[in-house]
Structures are given as C-alpha cells and as structure tokens.
C-alpha cells in the first residue's frame, strides 16, 4: 500500500510540472509489462490446455500473472499454470518452463466476477519478448472473460499438456482468455503508460502476429532510448467512448483498464471516439464532455493524460459529414489550451493527406480508409514525443 501511495504521489508531482528525482517504483513494487482489456462473451472450454503467447514491453527477474473471471457467470478453476519463453507457434523453450502458484497452490478457483494475482515467480523475463502462459482447465468452463482480438494465434489442446514442449493436436484461436496482465519487479522501472483506445490501438490491420501495433513499436522505441517504461495495450476493436458495444465504454472501463494498472503513470487517450462518430454521429460537444470527465478522473488518480487527435476516416463505410464535423471539433478541443491534456499527440497531422485532410495519406491506409497499415502504425508511433513521458 505504501508503494502504491508513493507512485500516486510522485505522479501527482509530475502532473503539476515537477520531475521526480528517481523512478516511481521501489524494488517491491509491480509495474505492468503486458495487459489486455477484458470483455464479456468469451467461449467455453472443456478439460483442455490453453497456451497463450504475449509480447512483453519491459523485463525483470520477478514476475506475476493477473487472471480475470470478471465477466464469468460461474467459478473458473485453473491448474498447473506455467510460464515459459515462446519458440513460435505452440512451442516453448522447455528449459525455461516455470510453475506459477497461487497462495502456494498449483490450482486456483476464481468466483464469478473475481480476479486473481499469482504468487511472485522468479523468472528471467526479457523485454520485447514472446512469452507463453499455459493453463489447464480441469473442470472446463462456461463462457469466459476474454479479449476478442489478440492479433496473433493462441492454442488450445486436449487434456493437460501444460508441461509439453508443444501442444499435440492444437486448435488455434485468435483471442485471449482469462489472462489480463503480466507484471514485473524492476527497481529501475519508471512506470507504465496505458494506450486506451479502439481498433487502431488494438492493432487491427497491422501485420498479424508481427508485433507492429503502435504500442508495440512504442515499447521498442522506449527501450532503444534507454527507458524502462511498461507499455500496456488497452485497445478494444469496436470500442466506443459514449456507450457499451464491443466492450464496456471508455468511462466504464477506465478504472479497471487504466487507473488500476500496476505502476501506471500515463494514459494515452486514443481512437475510441471514431467509432462513436461513425456509428452514432454524436455532436462534438457530447464527446468533449465525456473526454473532459476521463481527463479529470485520470488526474484525480495522479495519472498524466496524453491526448491523441483522431485520425481521418473519410472513405470508410460509416463516414459522414456530421461525423467529420465531430472529429474536427474534438481535435480542436484536444489541441486547445483548455483541454486539460498534459500533452498532445497529433495523430491527425501525422497521418492525413495534406490535399484532403479528412482522408489518410495513401501510403498509411490499410485500404479500408479507417485503419492504418504497418507504415501508418510507424507514423503513429513516431508522433509520440518520448519527452511527454516524463
């Protein structure tokens, strides 16, 4: 508790314009290295092994897993959970396979609506590495808490294969199930930044399984710059600012997906409002009111807010002149002095066609006029001034 209070206090100083003299974490504090945003409606399982592969942002010598049954309607039991370095597809480096326990036990049960943290695990976790988490469901499951779009393959095999170097007869799935985060202990860690958005943040239309989503690129750029900052992707494809749909609305999920993340110091407010503008065409003022509330709540929690302007989407199926007017109003607000943003990331300026500012520059367009391709993801990453993460 003392460590969390220290993190919050130092983050508040940063919001006020003061730079902390030392990293915000102590040796005993956790900082997120990987996370996904939870959604309802995941599939059920039989007595099966689920092996899920995640890409870290920062490394450490001690790790823990966070699991979720928040949207489950029945208890969920996991057994023989193991952590290992991935060797591609369903294969692992068996020499790194390490048991994960919960209160000293190999089996843990989460009640419906509950979440769970593992015991600390001694594990040499590299930065920007693929790590496999294997778990056996001895009782199967009903509908699970999931993250619908993993932008990579995960694997399901029959019976308990958690210790196997690969999974025999594996089925591929492209989502995450009941796994919500991986945290590290590293006394040099500066904290974590959460990317909060929709499909652009989630990586839709970036190269599948290649780690080319803009938060992945940002994590590697921070590492190259000698920064130890966790980058947590809280994007949900189809998510909205004003109402539930694909996942809970941004205000509803803000506490869970951002403010409660271990070591959080910054949040990037990204692309969720584009889906509001396309599907519902609310006024710019409605979106601005919601954004103000998110900014204020984040500041109250001691989290700095980096606001990204909305990228162009003219030519997309749901574009309209009303939606474009709303986008322009939101972007003007975010760029203005009264927004309350602690920094602005101008993704609109970084990606639009100068000859038609409502459209993507062709070389950044995936082809649907809504999502950036890999070059567009690089442009978004490069638009993030690392000095904003101070």
Short mmCIF file of N, CA, C and O in Angstrom, two decimals, residues 270-351:
data_model
loop_
_atom_site.label_atom_id
_atom_site.label_comp_id
_atom_site.label_asym_id
_atom_site.label_seq_id
_atom_site.Cartn_x
_atom_site.Cartn_y
_atom_site.Cartn_z
N UNK A 270 -6.73 7.55 -27.03
CA UNK A 270 -6.51 7.38 -28.45
C UNK A 270 -7.81 7.40 -29.25
O UNK A 270 -8.55 8.38 -29.19
N UNK A 271 -8.18 6.32 -29.92
CA UNK A 271 -9.09 6.37 -31.06
C UNK A 271 -10.53 5.93 -30.81
O UNK A 271 -11.30 5.83 -31.76
N UNK A 272 -10.95 5.68 -29.57
CA UNK A 272 -12.28 5.11 -29.35
C UNK A 272 -13.40 5.98 -29.92
O UNK A 272 -14.40 5.46 -30.43
N UNK A 273 -13.26 7.30 -29.85
CA UNK A 273 -14.36 8.18 -30.28
C UNK A 273 -14.66 8.08 -31.77
O UNK A 273 -15.74 8.49 -32.22
N UNK A 274 -13.73 7.55 -32.56
CA UNK A 274 -14.01 7.41 -34.00
C UNK A 274 -15.22 6.51 -34.22
O UNK A 274 -16.05 6.77 -35.11
N UNK A 275 -15.35 5.46 -33.44
CA UNK A 275 -16.50 4.56 -33.61
C UNK A 275 -17.81 5.23 -33.21
O UNK A 275 -18.86 4.95 -33.80
N UNK A 276 -17.79 6.12 -32.22
CA UNK A 276 -18.98 6.90 -31.91
C UNK A 276 -19.37 7.76 -33.10
O UNK A 276 -20.54 7.81 -33.51
N UNK A 277 -18.39 8.43 -33.69
CA UNK A 277 -18.66 9.34 -34.80
C UNK A 277 -19.18 8.58 -36.02
O UNK A 277 -20.04 9.09 -36.76
N UNK A 278 -18.68 7.38 -36.23
CA UNK A 278 -19.12 6.61 -37.39
C UNK A 278 -20.48 5.97 -37.22
O UNK A 278 -21.32 6.02 -38.12
N UNK A 279 -20.72 5.38 -36.04
CA UNK A 279 -21.95 4.63 -35.85
C UNK A 279 -23.12 5.50 -35.39
O UNK A 279 -24.26 5.29 -35.80
N UNK A 280 -22.85 6.48 -34.53
CA UNK A 280 -23.93 7.22 -33.88
C UNK A 280 -23.94 8.71 -34.22
O UNK A 280 -24.95 9.38 -33.99
N UNK A 281 -22.83 9.22 -34.72
CA UNK A 281 -22.69 10.64 -35.06
C UNK A 281 -23.15 11.57 -33.94
O UNK A 281 -23.99 12.45 -34.15
N UNK A 282 -22.62 11.41 -32.72
CA UNK A 282 -22.93 12.38 -31.67
C UNK A 282 -22.30 13.72 -32.01
O UNK A 282 -21.41 13.80 -32.87
N UNK A 283 -22.71 14.74 -31.32
CA UNK A 283 -22.09 16.05 -31.53
C UNK A 283 -20.69 16.06 -30.95
O UNK A 283 -20.36 15.28 -30.04
N UNK A 284 -19.87 16.96 -31.47
CA UNK A 284 -18.55 17.10 -30.90
C UNK A 284 -18.61 17.46 -29.42
O UNK A 284 -17.78 17.00 -28.63
N UNK A 285 -19.61 18.25 -29.03
CA UNK A 285 -19.73 18.66 -27.63
C UNK A 285 -20.00 17.48 -26.71
O UNK A 285 -19.49 17.43 -25.58
N UNK A 286 -20.80 16.51 -27.17
CA UNK A 286 -21.05 15.32 -26.36
C UNK A 286 -19.75 14.56 -26.11
O UNK A 286 -19.48 14.11 -24.99
N UNK A 287 -18.95 14.41 -27.15
CA UNK A 287 -17.68 13.70 -27.00
C UNK A 287 -16.71 14.49 -26.12
O UNK A 287 -16.00 13.91 -25.29
N UNK A 288 -16.69 15.79 -26.29
CA UNK A 288 -15.79 16.62 -25.49
C UNK A 288 -16.15 16.54 -24.02
O UNK A 288 -15.26 16.45 -23.14
N UNK A 289 -17.43 16.55 -23.70
CA UNK A 289 -17.85 16.43 -22.30
C UNK A 289 -17.35 15.12 -21.70
O UNK A 289 -16.85 15.08 -20.56
N UNK A 290 -17.49 14.02 -22.46
CA UNK A 290 -17.02 12.72 -21.97
C UNK A 290 -15.51 12.70 -21.82
O UNK A 290 -14.97 12.15 -20.85
N UNK A 291 -14.80 13.31 -22.77
CA UNK A 291 -13.34 13.34 -22.68
C UNK A 291 -12.88 14.16 -21.47
O UNK A 291 -11.93 13.78 -20.79
N UNK A 292 -13.54 15.28 -21.21
CA UNK A 292 -13.18 16.08 -20.03
C UNK A 292 -13.30 15.24 -18.75
O UNK A 292 -12.44 15.31 -17.86
N UNK A 293 -14.38 14.46 -18.66
CA UNK A 293 -14.58 13.64 -17.47
C UNK A 293 -13.48 12.59 -17.32
O UNK A 293 -12.99 12.34 -16.21
N UNK A 294 -13.07 11.97 -18.43
CA UNK A 294 -12.00 10.97 -18.38
C UNK A 294 -10.69 11.64 -17.97
O UNK A 294 -9.92 11.09 -17.16
N UNK A 295 -10.41 12.80 -18.52
CA UNK A 295 -9.18 13.52 -18.17
C UNK A 295 -9.18 13.88 -16.69
O UNK A 295 -8.18 13.68 -15.98
N UNK A 296 -10.30 14.39 -16.19
CA UNK A 296 -10.38 14.78 -14.78
C UNK A 296 -10.21 13.57 -13.86
O UNK A 296 -9.50 13.64 -12.84
N UNK A 297 -10.85 12.45 -14.18
CA UNK A 297 -10.73 11.26 -13.34
C UNK A 297 -9.30 10.74 -13.33
O UNK A 297 -8.80 10.28 -12.29
N UNK A 298 -8.65 10.79 -14.45
CA UNK A 298 -7.25 10.34 -14.53
C UNK A 298 -6.36 11.23 -13.68
O UNK A 298 -5.51 10.75 -12.92
N UNK A 299 -6.56 12.54 -13.77
CA UNK A 299 -5.77 13.45 -12.95
C UNK A 299 -6.03 13.24 -11.46
O UNK A 299 -5.11 13.29 -10.64
N UNK A 300 -7.28 12.98 -11.10
CA UNK A 300 -7.60 12.72 -9.69
C UNK A 300 -6.84 11.50 -9.17
O UNK A 300 -6.55 11.42 -7.97
N UNK A 301 -6.54 10.56 -10.06
CA UNK A 301 -5.79 9.36 -9.68
C UNK A 301 -4.29 9.55 -9.80
O UNK A 301 -3.52 8.60 -9.58
N UNK A 302 -3.84 10.77 -10.17
CA UNK A 302 -2.42 11.04 -10.28
C UNK A 302 -1.80 10.56 -11.57
O UNK A 302 -0.58 10.34 -11.64
N UNK A 303 -2.60 10.38 -12.62
CA UNK A 303 -2.12 9.86 -13.90
C UNK A 303 -2.09 11.00 -14.91
O UNK A 303 -3.08 11.72 -15.09
N UNK A 304 -0.97 11.17 -15.58
CA UNK A 304 -0.84 12.17 -16.64
C UNK A 304 -1.58 11.70 -17.88
O UNK A 304 -1.56 10.51 -18.22
N UNK A 305 -2.22 12.64 -18.59
CA UNK A 305 -3.06 12.32 -19.74
C UNK A 305 -2.44 12.90 -21.01
O UNK A 305 -2.27 14.12 -21.13
N UNK A 306 -2.11 12.01 -21.94
CA UNK A 306 -1.64 12.41 -23.26
C UNK A 306 -2.78 12.19 -24.24
O UNK A 306 -3.24 11.06 -24.40
N UNK A 307 -3.24 13.25 -24.86
CA UNK A 307 -4.43 13.18 -25.72
C UNK A 307 -3.99 13.09 -27.17
O UNK A 307 -3.23 13.93 -27.65
N UNK A 308 -4.48 12.10 -27.88
CA UNK A 308 -4.16 11.99 -29.30
C UNK A 308 -5.35 12.45 -30.13
O UNK A 308 -6.50 12.10 -29.85
N UNK A 309 -5.07 13.27 -31.13
CA UNK A 309 -6.13 13.70 -32.03
C UNK A 309 -6.63 12.49 -32.83
O UNK A 309 -5.94 11.48 -32.97
N UNK A 310 -7.85 12.61 -33.33
CA UNK A 310 -8.49 11.50 -34.05
C UNK A 310 -8.01 11.47 -35.49
O UNK A 310 -8.00 12.50 -36.19
N UNK A 311 -7.62 10.30 -35.95
CA UNK A 311 -7.13 10.12 -37.32
C UNK A 311 -8.29 10.26 -38.32
O UNK A 311 -9.46 10.07 -37.97
N UNK A 312 -7.98 10.58 -39.57
CA UNK A 312 -9.03 10.74 -40.58
C UNK A 312 -9.69 9.41 -40.92
O UNK A 312 -9.08 8.35 -40.78
N UNK A 313 -10.95 9.47 -41.39
CA UNK A 313 -11.62 8.24 -41.80
C UNK A 313 -12.57 8.42 -42.97
O UNK A 313 -13.44 7.61 -43.22
N UNK A 314 -12.39 9.50 -43.74
CA UNK A 314 -13.21 9.69 -44.93
C UNK A 314 -12.95 8.55 -45.91
O UNK A 314 -11.81 8.17 -46.16
N UNK A 315 -14.03 8.00 -46.44
CA UNK A 315 -13.94 6.84 -47.32
C UNK A 315 -14.32 5.56 -46.62
O UNK A 315 -14.64 4.56 -47.27
N UNK A 316 -14.28 5.54 -45.28
CA UNK A 316 -14.74 4.38 -44.52
C UNK A 316 -16.26 4.25 -44.66
O UNK A 316 -16.97 5.23 -44.91
N UNK A 317 -16.76 3.02 -44.47
CA UNK A 317 -18.18 2.76 -44.69
C UNK A 317 -19.08 3.67 -43.88
O UNK A 317 -20.17 4.03 -44.32
N UNK A 318 -18.64 4.04 -42.67
CA UNK A 318 -19.54 4.80 -41.80
C UNK A 318 -19.18 6.29 -41.69
O UNK A 318 -19.67 6.98 -40.82
N UNK A 319 -18.35 6.79 -42.60
CA UNK A 319 -18.01 8.21 -42.58
C UNK A 319 -19.21 9.05 -43.03
O UNK A 319 -20.00 8.63 -43.89
N UNK A 320 -19.36 10.23 -42.43
CA UNK A 320 -20.40 11.18 -42.84
C UNK A 320 -19.88 12.58 -42.60
O UNK A 320 -18.91 12.80 -41.85
N UNK A 321 -20.52 13.57 -43.22
CA UNK A 321 -20.11 14.95 -42.99
C UNK A 321 -20.35 15.35 -41.54
O UNK A 321 -19.57 16.12 -40.97
N UNK A 322 -21.41 14.80 -40.90
CA UNK A 322 -21.66 15.09 -39.49
C UNK A 322 -20.55 14.48 -38.63
O UNK A 322 -20.04 15.13 -37.69
N UNK A 323 -20.16 13.25 -38.95
CA UNK A 323 -19.08 12.63 -38.21
C UNK A 323 -17.77 13.39 -38.37
O UNK A 323 -17.00 13.54 -37.41
N UNK A 324 -17.52 13.88 -39.58
CA UNK A 324 -16.30 14.65 -39.81
C UNK A 324 -16.31 15.96 -39.02
O UNK A 324 -15.29 16.37 -38.45
N UNK A 325 -17.48 16.59 -38.93
CA UNK A 325 -17.57 17.82 -38.13
C UNK A 325 -17.28 17.52 -36.66
O UNK A 325 -16.62 18.31 -35.97
N UNK A 326 -17.76 16.39 -36.17
CA UNK A 326 -17.48 16.00 -34.80
C UNK A 326 -16.00 15.73 -34.59
O UNK A 326 -15.43 16.12 -33.55
N UNK A 327 -15.35 15.07 -35.55
CA UNK A 327 -13.91 14.81 -35.44
C UNK A 327 -13.13 16.11 -35.37
O UNK A 327 -12.21 16.28 -34.55
N UNK A 328 -13.49 17.07 -36.22
CA UNK A 328 -12.79 18.34 -36.24
C UNK A 328 -12.99 19.09 -34.92
O UNK A 328 -12.05 19.71 -34.40
N UNK A 329 -14.19 18.99 -34.36
CA UNK A 329 -14.45 19.67 -33.08
C UNK A 329 -13.64 19.04 -31.96
O UNK A 329 -13.07 19.75 -31.11
N UNK A 330 -13.59 17.71 -31.92
CA UNK A 330 -12.80 17.02 -30.90
C UNK A 330 -11.33 17.38 -31.03
O UNK A 330 -10.65 17.69 -30.04
N UNK A 331 -10.81 17.36 -32.25
CA UNK A 331 -9.39 17.66 -32.44
C UNK A 331 -9.05 19.10 -32.06
O UNK A 331 -8.00 19.36 -31.47
N UNK A 332 -9.96 20.02 -32.36
CA UNK A 332 -9.73 21.41 -31.96
C UNK A 332 -9.70 21.54 -30.44
O UNK A 332 -8.86 22.27 -29.87
N UNK A 333 -10.59 20.83 -29.78
CA UNK A 333 -10.60 20.84 -28.32
C UNK A 333 -9.31 20.27 -27.76
O UNK A 333 -8.70 20.87 -26.85
N UNK A 334 -8.87 19.14 -28.26
CA UNK A 334 -7.67 18.49 -27.72
C UNK A 334 -6.43 19.35 -27.94
O UNK A 334 -5.52 19.37 -27.10
N UNK A 335 -6.39 20.08 -29.04
CA UNK A 335 -5.24 20.94 -29.32
C UNK A 335 -5.29 22.25 -28.52
O UNK A 335 -4.30 22.97 -28.44
N UNK A 336 -6.44 22.57 -27.95
CA UNK A 336 -6.62 23.84 -27.27
C UNK A 336 -6.06 23.86 -25.86
O UNK A 336 -5.86 22.82 -25.22
N UNK A 337 -5.83 25.05 -25.35
CA UNK A 337 -5.20 25.22 -24.04
C UNK A 337 -6.11 24.81 -22.90
O UNK A 337 -5.63 24.54 -21.79
N UNK A 338 -7.42 24.73 -23.13
CA UNK A 338 -8.36 24.43 -22.05
C UNK A 338 -8.71 22.95 -21.92
O UNK A 338 -9.55 22.59 -21.10
N UNK A 339 -8.07 22.10 -22.69
CA UNK A 339 -8.44 20.69 -22.70
C UNK A 339 -8.10 19.97 -21.39
O UNK A 339 -8.75 18.99 -21.03
N UNK A 340 -7.07 20.43 -20.71
CA UNK A 340 -6.59 19.71 -19.53
C UNK A 340 -5.58 18.62 -19.86
O UNK A 340 -5.06 17.97 -18.94
N UNK A 341 -5.31 18.39 -21.14
CA UNK A 341 -4.33 17.37 -21.52
C UNK A 341 -2.93 17.79 -21.06
O UNK A 341 -2.56 18.96 -21.13
N UNK A 342 -2.16 16.82 -20.61
CA UNK A 342 -0.78 17.09 -20.20
C UNK A 342 0.17 17.06 -21.38
O UNK A 342 1.35 17.42 -21.25
N UNK A 343 -0.32 16.64 -22.52
CA UNK A 343 0.44 16.63 -23.76
C UNK A 343 -0.48 16.21 -24.88
O UNK A 343 -1.49 15.53 -24.64
N UNK A 344 -0.17 16.61 -26.10
CA UNK A 344 -0.99 16.27 -27.26
C UNK A 344 -0.14 15.51 -28.26
O UNK A 344 0.99 15.94 -28.59
N UNK A 345 -0.66 14.39 -28.73
CA UNK A 345 -0.03 13.59 -29.78
C UNK A 345 -0.89 13.78 -31.02
O UNK A 345 -2.03 13.31 -31.07
N UNK A 346 -0.38 14.49 -32.00
CA UNK A 346 -1.21 14.89 -33.13
C UNK A 346 -1.20 13.82 -34.22
O UNK A 346 -0.51 13.93 -35.24
N UNK A 347 -1.99 12.77 -33.99
CA UNK A 347 -2.06 11.67 -34.95
C UNK A 347 -2.75 12.10 -36.24
O UNK A 347 -2.47 11.54 -37.31
N UNK A 348 -3.67 13.05 -36.15
CA UNK A 348 -4.31 13.57 -37.36
C UNK A 348 -3.26 14.18 -38.27
O UNK A 348 -3.15 13.82 -39.45
N UNK A 349 -2.45 15.08 -37.74
CA UNK A 349 -1.42 15.73 -38.55
C UNK A 349 -0.41 14.72 -39.08
O UNK A 349 0.11 14.88 -40.19
N UNK A 350 -0.14 13.67 -38.31
CA UNK A 350 0.87 12.69 -38.71
C UNK A 350 0.39 11.76 -39.82
O UNK A 350 1.22 11.15 -40.50
N UNK A 351 -0.93 11.64 -40.02
CA UNK A 351 -1.43 10.61 -40.94
C UNK A 351 -2.31 11.12 -42.07
O UNK A 351 -2.56 10.38 -43.01
#
